[in-house]
Every structure is written in structure tokens, then in C-alpha cells.
Amino acid sequence: MSKKLYIETVGCQMNELDSELVVATLRKQGYELTDAPGNADLVLFNTCSVRQHAEDKIYSALGRLKHAKRENPRKIIGVLGCMAQKDQGLIFQRAPYVDLVVGPGQLHQIPKLIDDIAVGGGQKMEVSLERKDGSREEIARSHESFDPLRDPSMRPSPYQAYVRIQIGCDKFCTYCIVPSVRGPEQARHPNVILAEARQLAGEGCKEITLLGQTVNSYRHHDGERTTRMPDLLALLHEVAGIERLKFVTNYPKDMTDDLLQTVRDLPKVSPYLHVPAQSGSNEVLKRMKRGYTVEDYREMMGRIRETVPEAAVTSDFIVGFCGETEADFEQTVELVRESRFKNSFIFKYSPRPGTKGFELFADDVPEDVKKRRNNELLAVQNAISEEDNQPFIGRTVEILVEGPSKNAVKHGHDDGPILQLTGRTHCDRIVVYEGNRRQIGELLPVTIYDANAFTLFGSVVTRETGPELYTLELAK
Ligand code: SAM
Ligand code: SF4
């Protein structure tokens, strides 16, 4: 009889990918997914440590399972990912009914650990070495990239997939826990990446998003041969079946001219660049140890606009970082105004024990000020996003159709042949339109008739579904 697995994932795309791979591996062990943690034989939380809030959510979710574990002591509860690496044994102290703690560099051990627990082996913990616990090579070896099997059913759409090209990070921005919990920066071999892309294309995947914390810094040495990001994109561009290539997250200092020219020249590479600025103030950037000034960032934006004028650029910002004054914040607002990002992710600074920022600087911006700055910056960004979406009205864009729209799912209107569908343009804009289920996974031209800050609304005209036929089908 199959066993039931419930998995909850928080955090970034790396975590989403890790969860897909864990599920694919556990299916081989006879597990089937369920969306009810209460009935599951195995409950896994794939966790994030970037902000306190993400950790609090997991500890509350664990709290809710205490009773279920008492009712069924054979239920296995596991905590995976960044919080597992950061908190380690503390998780067993705070939630003694947890059976398993596994850091992001040890995920390959999960099947064996679960077998051991199931036969009465007791609590198990596998984490990687900490950054101070050995030589760079030893620490790197203890953070293994986990990319064995893919599971299209775990992805929101089988036509899109993440592919990891780099693990870890060596930048050590002072606010950030990632270099501690995900270990040293390591590049995957280009041949392994290419093989994975071919496999995904063979399974019908059309869009690949390459993942790395500083993805554009990708550099792989193999004897005399060095492969950089432009080379890797050129290799992947040749994979038949892959129609779109995206990559996140970029580090501003490594946005080289040849990479921008590659984005311009290779038609499958999306004109979409996520390049977090974090702040518009040089004082703050210095305390964050980001390694660039706001002038450097502006210069980079200038080169992007010149080389790939149609590119959609997006950013991340942290408001209320230690010592951020009103004047510093105003400079961030100014940077957002002039950069005209497609959208920005804005976060309130969350002090993280184990980072340099936590050690060196006081978290001295009050919570209400952080909240106000967050809302203000978001309002400025949203107004720009809305303005910049308006010129799309009347234009025809090509979208990759992903599946039912959020609205269709929410209202239970996602099971008929005609439904509201969602897709993305090459430059990563979300498009919603009424269409036919069989269009899912196709690249289609859609004419835009309305737009707000987050979404373009369109209608589709295809060979199979001309305007008249389409109206008839809808009327049925
Ligand atoms: N590697 C990417 C980069 O360099 O931008 C992203 C890493 S992080 C998982 C994603 C975003 O979370 C960052 O860009 C930053 O804006 C935000 N972040 C990281 N640490 C944070 C902290 N301590 N408090 C608030 N936001 C944080
Ligand atoms: Fe964190 Fe900075 Fe590395 Fe991004 S570049 S993961 S923000 S340390």
C-alpha cells in the first residue's frame, strides 16, 4: 500500500526546486502526495531562514502537528532546508516530536534517514559543515547539489522548470543568512546542466529558468576550459524543444556587456533581468557590503537600457536596514522612480543571528517606520508598473500558457474546456485571457485590451479558435 507524503515549501525558487526533487525521490520509495497533513505518514517542511517571519510560520505549523503525532506516533515529521541548517538541534528542543532535520546540502540522505526512523532508529539530523568548520573544499563538499530526478507533477506547469546551475554564495552581504546555510558558491558542470535541459525538453518542457544566488557570476573551470554565463546560455540555446531561457538572481557587479549582448542576440533568452539593488543609498549599500555604489548600479541600468531596450528589469529592496535615515530612504525612492522596474520585491529588514549585520549594527529603525517605508516604496513602484503596462494595450504579445488563472482556481471554474487561463510574455509579464484548456503549454499570440500594475488582460486568436468560433464555444 502506498504511503502518504505531505510537503509544505516556503521561500525561494531554490526551495521549490529542492521540494520537487525530494518528492521525485520519495515517489520511488512508494510515497504519494496528499494535501492533508493530518492523514500523512510523512510530513515535511522545506524551510527558509531569510526572514524571521518565515521561521515563525514553520514553528507554528510544527506546533499544530503536536497533537497529530501524539495520536499517531508512527507519523514521521521532518524539517528540511535553510532553517534546518541554521537551527539544527534547536528544532528538536523546540518541537521534540520532530523526527528529522536535514540541511539543504544533505537532501540526498532523506530516503535512508526515513527508512532508519521507520524501523525505530530514533531522531535523525544531517546538516552540512558551518562556514568556519573546515577548509573551503571540505565545507563545499559537505554542501551537495541535489539534482537527481525530476517530477513534472510537482511543478505548477510541466512546461516550465527550474534548473540549478550554482549552489551557495560567497558574497556575504551583511544582512543575509544564505552564505551560512547554503555554503560556498559552487558551479555545476555545464555538461550536467545541458543533460538536464535535454531531459526536461524530452519531457515536453518549453521554458527553463536557471537558478543561482548570483546566477550571472556563473563560472565553471574544467582544466583549461572556463564556461561563463554567456557560454552556458549559448549551449542551452541549442536544445531543441526549449523555447525560453530565463535566469535569476543577478548580481549587479557581474552584469557584463557580453552577457547583455547574449540576452540581445539569442532569441530564446528572455529579455527579463532580475537584478536586486537593495538600496539607493551609498551609506546603506556600504553597511550591507553589497560591493557596489548607487552610481555603479545606475551605470549598469544604462547599459541594460542601451543594449536590450525592451528588457523588463526587476529588483529587490530592503527597507529599514540598520542606520537607514529618512534621507537614505528618499534616495531609494529616487532610484525606484528613475529605474522604472517592471516590479520590485520590497522587504522590511529582519535581523538574522549568524550574519555580520546582526553582530555589527543595531536594528535601530522602528517597526512602524519600516512598515511605512515599505508601503511608500511599494506605492511608488506599483504606480510605475501600472504606467509601464499601459502601452501594451492594443499590442499582440506571445505568451507561454501556464494553466488556469488564480481567479479560475479560487472560484472553482478551472475544470471545464473553456476557462480563464494565465501565461507569461517573453519579458515575464503575466497575461490573463479566456481560452481553451488544450492551449496549456502552447506559445500563443494574445492581443491585450486592458492592463493594471500586475496583469495584462487579453484575448486570443488562433487558427483553431478564430474569434467567431471562440465566441460560439463560450456561448455553449
Ligand atoms: N541572491 C539574491 C540576491 O543577491 O539578491 C537573493 C537572495 S535572498 C533569498 C532574496 C532577497 O531577500 C534579497 O534580495 C533581499 O532583498 C532579501 N533579504 C535577504 N536577507 C534579508 C533580511 N535579513 N531581511 C530582509 N530581507 C532580506
Ligand atoms: Fe545573500 Fe548577498 Fe549572497 Fe544574495 S548575494 S544570497 S543577498 S549574500
XYZ file of C-alpha atoms and ligand atoms in Angstrom:
511
model
C 0.000 0.000 0.000
C 1.322 3.443 -0.853
C 2.368 5.791 1.914
C 1.214 9.396 2.008
C 3.533 12.381 1.886
C 2.587 15.969 2.729
C 5.175 18.629 1.878
C 4.997 22.351 2.519
C 7.515 24.681 0.932
C 8.323 28.256 1.883
C 10.976 30.592 0.498
C 12.695 30.997 -2.819
C 12.769 29.121 -6.139
C 15.725 27.037 -4.877
C 13.406 25.602 -2.231
C 10.652 24.930 -4.756
C 13.162 23.028 -6.856
C 14.513 21.128 -3.826
C 10.967 20.077 -2.910
C 10.321 18.841 -6.449
C 13.449 16.707 -6.260
C 12.660 15.356 -2.786
C 9.163 14.367 -3.933
C 10.518 12.695 -7.078
C 12.916 10.657 -4.915
C 10.279 9.700 -2.366
C 7.826 8.586 -5.057
C 10.410 5.939 -5.915
C 10.082 4.791 -2.294
C 6.324 4.342 -2.725
C 5.114 7.690 -1.388
C 2.121 9.506 -2.881
C 1.360 13.173 -2.322
C -1.541 14.283 -0.159
C -2.681 17.798 0.722
C -3.836 16.829 4.216
C -1.018 16.795 6.797
C -3.336 15.083 9.314
C -3.573 11.882 7.197
C 0.019 11.835 6.007
C 2.540 9.161 7.017
C 5.326 11.635 6.345
C 5.091 15.415 6.820
C 7.955 17.537 5.501
C 8.534 21.279 5.813
C 11.063 22.743 3.412
C 12.039 25.909 5.216
C 13.510 29.381 4.715
C 15.682 31.454 7.058
C 15.963 34.693 5.116
C 13.497 36.493 7.384
C 12.252 35.807 10.921
C 8.644 35.669 9.742
C 9.349 32.629 7.525
C 10.784 30.761 10.514
C 7.915 31.740 12.842
C 5.437 30.300 10.332
C 7.179 26.923 10.387
C 7.396 26.741 14.178
C 3.645 27.465 14.371
C 2.913 24.804 11.737
C 5.003 22.328 13.755
C 3.057 23.298 16.880
C -0.172 22.373 15.122
C 1.158 18.859 14.465
C 1.932 18.040 18.091
C -1.484 16.523 18.659
C -1.457 14.520 15.404
C 1.873 12.989 16.372
C 0.515 12.012 19.785
C -2.451 10.303 18.088
C -0.201 8.532 15.593
C 3.386 8.137 16.828
C 4.346 6.399 13.553
C 3.821 9.633 11.634
C 7.239 10.977 10.606
C 7.755 14.745 10.803
C 10.750 16.345 9.095
C 12.212 19.831 8.794
C 14.347 20.398 5.686
C 16.183 23.323 4.147
C 17.735 26.531 5.419
C 16.119 26.667 8.861
C 17.194 23.053 9.459
C 20.791 24.031 8.699
C 20.587 27.191 10.821
C 18.736 25.892 13.903
C 19.879 22.238 13.838
C 19.295 20.624 17.295
C 17.307 23.638 18.461
C 14.427 22.312 16.346
C 14.326 19.096 18.441
C 14.362 21.247 21.592
C 11.506 23.477 20.439
C 9.470 20.622 18.892
C 10.632 17.324 20.466
C 8.212 15.305 18.305
C 10.128 16.209 15.130
C 11.899 13.098 13.785
C 14.111 14.505 11.080
C 16.249 17.629 10.489
C 18.068 17.870 7.133
C 20.027 20.856 5.779
C 19.801 21.877 2.092
C 23.196 20.317 1.348
C 22.164 16.887 2.687
C 18.829 16.269 0.982
C 20.163 13.194 -0.834
C 20.204 11.408 2.551
C 16.442 11.714 3.123
C 15.292 8.279 1.826
C 17.783 6.407 4.002
C 17.081 8.572 7.061
C 13.341 7.971 6.727
C 13.879 4.212 6.480
C 16.007 4.324 9.658
C 13.363 6.302 11.536
C 10.574 3.959 10.355
C 12.356 0.937 11.890
C 12.736 2.677 15.240
C 16.097 4.383 14.675
C 15.033 7.494 16.603
C 15.537 11.138 15.696
C 17.941 11.853 12.826
C 19.789 15.007 11.869
C 22.048 15.588 8.858
C 23.463 19.057 8.263
C 26.459 20.424 6.385
C 29.615 21.914 7.891
C 29.367 25.531 9.051
C 31.450 28.144 7.199
C 34.094 28.173 9.971
C 34.296 24.384 10.402
C 36.950 23.435 7.865
C 38.765 24.294 4.653
C 36.758 25.758 1.781
C 36.964 22.396 -0.044
C 35.739 20.436 2.974
C 32.825 22.791 3.528
C 31.967 22.822 -0.184
C 31.973 19.011 -0.254
C 29.562 18.929 2.683
C 27.031 21.021 0.681
C 25.990 18.698 -2.135
C 23.894 19.840 -5.039
C 20.839 17.582 -5.039
C 19.576 17.171 -8.595
C 18.773 13.508 -9.211
C 15.231 13.095 -10.554
C 12.637 15.490 -11.852
C 8.926 15.366 -11.113
C 6.808 17.381 -13.565
C 3.698 16.839 -11.426
C 5.279 18.856 -8.598
C 5.670 21.905 -10.798
C 2.866 24.400 -11.298
C 3.194 23.523 -15.002
C 5.133 20.673 -16.671
C 6.118 23.102 -19.442
C 8.300 25.195 -17.161
C 11.146 24.056 -14.938
C 13.913 25.360 -12.759
C 17.449 24.132 -13.341
C 20.083 24.802 -10.737
C 23.379 25.964 -12.169
C 25.024 27.171 -8.997
C 24.689 26.453 -5.298
C 25.737 28.571 -2.311
C 27.007 32.134 -2.192
C 30.287 33.852 -1.311
C 29.126 37.463 -1.293
C 28.332 37.676 2.442
C 26.040 40.705 2.277
C 25.877 41.666 5.961
C 22.105 41.144 6.327
C 21.971 37.755 4.619
C 21.963 34.234 6.086
C 22.229 32.454 2.706
C 26.060 32.049 2.603
C 25.928 30.360 6.059
C 23.093 27.962 5.338
C 23.714 27.176 1.654
C 27.526 27.083 1.852
C 30.234 28.206 -0.596
C 29.433 29.157 -4.185
C 29.837 26.123 -6.465
C 29.052 25.892 -10.170
C 27.521 22.740 -11.651
C 29.290 21.272 -14.651
C 27.886 22.682 -17.922
C 27.519 19.166 -19.356
C 25.346 18.122 -16.406
C 23.201 21.231 -16.854
C 22.918 20.558 -20.589
C 21.917 16.925 -19.981
C 19.229 18.038 -17.524
C 17.894 20.620 -20.006
C 17.728 17.945 -22.738
C 15.911 15.573 -20.400
C 13.388 18.274 -19.481
C 12.879 19.170 -23.163
C 12.307 15.458 -23.874
C 9.528 15.507 -21.256
C 7.846 18.424 -23.024
C 9.266 21.320 -21.002
C 9.471 24.556 -23.022
C 10.824 27.102 -20.567
C 13.808 26.743 -18.294
C 14.742 29.160 -15.531
C 18.352 28.829 -14.440
C 18.829 29.290 -10.706
C 21.709 30.661 -8.669
C 22.062 33.214 -5.860
C 24.313 35.261 -8.149
C 23.468 33.431 -11.330
C 25.302 35.782 -13.688
C 28.553 35.181 -11.763
C 28.388 31.548 -13.026
C 31.879 30.369 -13.891
C 32.914 26.729 -14.262
C 36.521 25.644 -14.688
C 37.338 22.287 -16.221
C 41.064 22.040 -16.897
C 41.823 24.737 -19.462
C 38.174 25.356 -20.266
C 36.189 28.047 -18.478
C 32.433 28.290 -19.052
C 30.776 31.590 -18.135
C 27.110 32.570 -18.190
C 27.073 33.733 -21.853
C 28.690 30.417 -22.912
C 26.176 28.417 -20.913
C 23.244 30.307 -22.439
C 24.649 29.667 -25.921
C 24.913 25.920 -25.140
C 21.360 25.718 -23.803
C 20.011 27.780 -26.697
C 20.726 24.802 -28.960
C 18.477 22.404 -27.026
C 15.580 21.523 -29.338
C 12.201 21.974 -27.670
C 13.341 24.616 -25.196
C 11.752 27.860 -26.368
C 12.578 30.186 -23.497
C 15.521 30.631 -21.159
C 15.404 32.795 -18.048
C 17.876 33.187 -15.197
C 17.619 34.512 -11.631
C 19.045 36.161 -9.466
C 21.608 38.526 -10.939
C 24.319 40.355 -9.052
C 24.703 43.953 -10.312
C 28.523 43.928 -10.455
C 28.585 40.883 -12.741
C 26.177 42.186 -15.390
C 28.838 42.180 -18.096
C 28.474 43.598 -21.600
C 28.888 40.185 -23.225
C 26.055 38.786 -21.088
C 23.779 41.661 -22.141
C 24.750 41.102 -25.779
C 23.886 37.411 -25.356
C 20.451 38.348 -23.998
C 20.016 40.657 -27.003
C 21.269 38.198 -29.628
C 19.820 34.836 -28.589
C 16.085 34.861 -29.309
C 15.238 32.162 -26.761
C 16.805 34.155 -23.901
C 14.078 36.223 -22.274
C 14.561 39.982 -22.105
C 13.937 39.796 -18.386
C 16.568 40.601 -15.762
C 16.079 40.393 -12.013
C 18.930 42.475 -10.537
C 18.338 43.405 -6.881
C 19.607 46.864 -5.899
C 18.646 46.527 -2.176
C 19.077 50.293 -1.508
C 19.590 53.607 -3.286
C 21.913 54.993 -0.601
C 25.675 54.525 -0.752
C 25.934 54.627 3.050
C 23.437 51.782 3.363
C 24.957 49.791 0.475
C 28.331 50.073 2.226
C 26.932 48.795 5.525
C 25.207 45.999 3.591
C 28.600 45.204 1.987
C 26.961 44.872 -1.415
C 30.193 45.708 -3.227
C 28.801 48.472 -5.496
C 27.675 52.069 -5.262
C 24.408 53.503 -6.476
C 26.423 55.109 -9.317
C 27.625 51.618 -10.343
C 24.024 50.407 -10.315
C 22.878 53.371 -12.459
C 25.703 52.737 -14.893
C 24.580 49.091 -15.167
C 20.962 50.151 -15.758
C 22.200 52.468 -18.520
C 23.997 49.580 -20.234
C 20.917 47.345 -19.945
C 18.679 50.035 -21.477
C 21.171 50.649 -24.265
C 21.848 47.008 -25.187
C 18.438 45.400 -24.501
C 15.981 48.323 -24.594
C 12.917 46.078 -24.379
C 14.203 44.261 -21.262
C 11.970 44.133 -18.208
C 14.169 44.748 -15.163
C 13.030 43.817 -11.665
C 14.633 44.418 -8.280
C 14.631 43.628 -4.555
C 14.862 46.263 -1.815
C 15.329 46.055 1.926
C 13.838 48.986 3.851
C 14.767 49.876 7.426
C 18.232 48.353 7.339
C 20.381 49.347 10.352
C 21.013 53.104 10.422
C 18.783 53.867 7.394
C 17.763 57.546 7.700
C 14.839 59.275 6.020
C 17.353 60.785 3.568
C 18.751 57.314 2.753
C 15.229 56.067 2.155
C 14.452 59.024 -0.130
C 17.444 58.048 -2.256
C 15.967 54.546 -2.600
C 12.640 56.062 -3.682
C 14.550 58.136 -6.239
C 16.318 55.061 -7.608
C 12.985 53.249 -7.994
C 11.459 56.308 -9.721
C 14.204 56.617 -12.285
C 14.888 52.902 -12.896
C 11.306 52.066 -13.870
C 11.498 48.447 -12.750
C 8.785 46.116 -14.028
C 8.247 45.264 -10.369
C 10.175 45.213 -7.108
C 10.074 42.889 -4.141
C 10.283 45.025 -1.010
C 11.227 43.588 2.378
C 11.461 45.052 5.867
C 14.888 44.347 7.324
C 14.811 41.284 9.553
C 17.932 40.830 11.724
C 19.397 37.353 11.328
C 21.604 35.895 14.076
C 24.734 34.497 12.458
C 25.152 37.387 9.990
C 27.718 40.205 10.205
C 24.928 42.772 10.196
C 23.431 41.215 13.336
C 26.842 41.347 15.057
C 27.923 44.816 13.957
C 24.852 47.042 13.719
C 21.819 47.789 15.867
C 18.389 47.100 14.341
C 17.511 50.733 15.095
C 14.721 51.553 12.631
C 11.406 51.119 14.471
C 8.917 48.601 13.077
C 6.304 51.258 12.248
C 8.899 53.229 10.255
C 9.913 50.067 8.358
C 6.262 49.418 7.602
C 5.646 52.969 6.368
C 8.739 52.931 4.143
C 7.719 49.535 2.784
C 4.239 50.820 1.879
C 5.562 54.071 0.410
C 8.118 52.370 -1.801
C 5.572 49.797 -2.911
C 3.115 52.550 -3.868
C 5.781 54.296 -5.974
C 6.702 51.004 -7.654
C 3.082 49.987 -8.293
C 2.294 53.326 -9.945
C 5.271 52.797 -12.282
C 4.280 49.185 -13.001
C 0.778 50.314 -13.938
C 2.041 53.144 -16.159
C 4.525 50.885 -17.924
C 1.878 48.231 -18.596
C -0.447 50.705 -20.366
C 1.473 50.816 -23.690
C 0.800 47.064 -24.048
C -2.892 47.795 -24.628
C -3.620 47.139 -28.295
C -0.418 45.174 -28.803
C -0.178 41.453 -29.574
C 2.276 39.557 -27.397
C 3.369 35.944 -27.422
C 2.679 34.082 -24.194
C 3.514 30.647 -22.882
C 0.202 29.411 -21.471
C 0.744 28.079 -17.938
C -2.712 26.922 -16.798
C -5.917 28.113 -15.103
C -5.695 31.639 -13.673
C -5.637 32.123 -9.893
C -9.159 33.519 -10.142
C -10.447 30.465 -12.011
C -8.941 28.158 -9.370
C -10.255 30.267 -6.483
C -13.815 30.213 -7.796
C -13.727 26.571 -8.833
C -14.044 27.473 -12.537
C -10.988 25.516 -13.572
C -12.420 22.212 -14.773
C -14.346 22.980 -18.000
C -12.824 23.085 -21.503
C -13.187 26.887 -21.696
C -11.737 28.759 -18.788
C -9.690 31.747 -17.711
C -6.057 30.945 -18.411
C -2.814 32.595 -17.452
C 0.549 32.806 -19.162
C 3.639 34.967 -19.363
C 5.202 37.104 -22.042
C 8.859 36.653 -23.002
C 9.625 39.591 -20.665
C 7.835 37.837 -17.775
C 4.614 39.861 -17.706
C 1.543 37.971 -16.521
C -1.319 37.754 -19.049
C -4.835 36.526 -18.305
C -7.318 35.555 -21.055
C -10.308 33.290 -21.708
C -9.231 30.272 -23.696
C -9.358 26.568 -24.280
C -7.736 24.088 -21.907
C -5.838 22.469 -24.775
C -3.836 25.698 -25.172
C -1.987 24.987 -21.896
C 1.701 24.579 -22.701
C 1.471 26.381 -26.033
C 3.095 29.609 -27.164
C 0.212 31.779 -28.372
C -0.311 35.313 -29.652
C -2.634 37.272 -27.393
C -3.948 40.783 -28.046
C -4.000 42.939 -24.934
C -7.109 45.046 -24.231
C -6.571 46.094 -20.592
C -3.800 46.322 -18.001
C -3.216 47.069 -14.336
C 0.017 47.146 -12.310
C 0.334 43.366 -12.133
C -1.575 41.846 -15.035
C -2.270 42.291 -18.739
C -5.711 41.175 -19.935
C -6.011 39.832 -23.447
C -7.913 37.781 -25.967
C -6.534 35.085 -28.186
C -6.979 34.448 -31.873
C -5.600 31.131 -33.097
C -6.037 29.047 -36.214
C -8.235 26.556 -34.321
C -10.106 29.198 -32.401
C -10.939 32.218 -34.512
C -12.988 34.990 -32.920
C -16.379 33.654 -34.146
C -15.763 30.036 -33.257
C -14.423 31.089 -29.924
C -17.493 33.160 -29.112
C -19.701 30.219 -30.127
C -17.819 27.873 -27.807
C -18.104 30.311 -24.933
C -21.848 30.699 -25.523
C -22.468 26.948 -25.238
N 20.852 36.103 -4.031
C 19.858 37.047 -4.239
C 20.459 38.435 -4.252
O 21.628 38.596 -4.201
O 19.716 39.393 -4.317
C 18.649 36.909 -3.333
C 18.789 36.243 -2.037
S 17.550 36.433 -0.845
C 16.971 34.823 -0.690
C 16.209 37.259 -1.600
C 16.003 38.646 -1.073
O 15.669 38.629 0.290
C 17.219 39.552 -1.143
O 17.409 40.102 -2.407
C 16.917 40.584 -0.101
O 16.222 41.685 -0.646
C 16.002 39.855 0.866
N 16.672 39.615 2.157
C 17.762 38.867 2.398
N 18.089 38.921 3.708
C 17.163 39.704 4.313
C 16.958 40.154 5.652
N 17.788 39.800 6.632
N 15.893 40.947 5.894
C 15.050 41.319 4.904
N 15.192 40.933 3.623
C 16.249 40.140 3.331
Fe 22.533 36.857 0.178
Fe 24.045 38.759 -0.920
Fe 24.508 36.176 -1.497
Fe 22.317 37.354 -2.441
S 24.440 37.915 -2.930
S 22.437 35.348 -1.443
S 21.773 38.748 -0.805
S 24.758 37.161 0.489
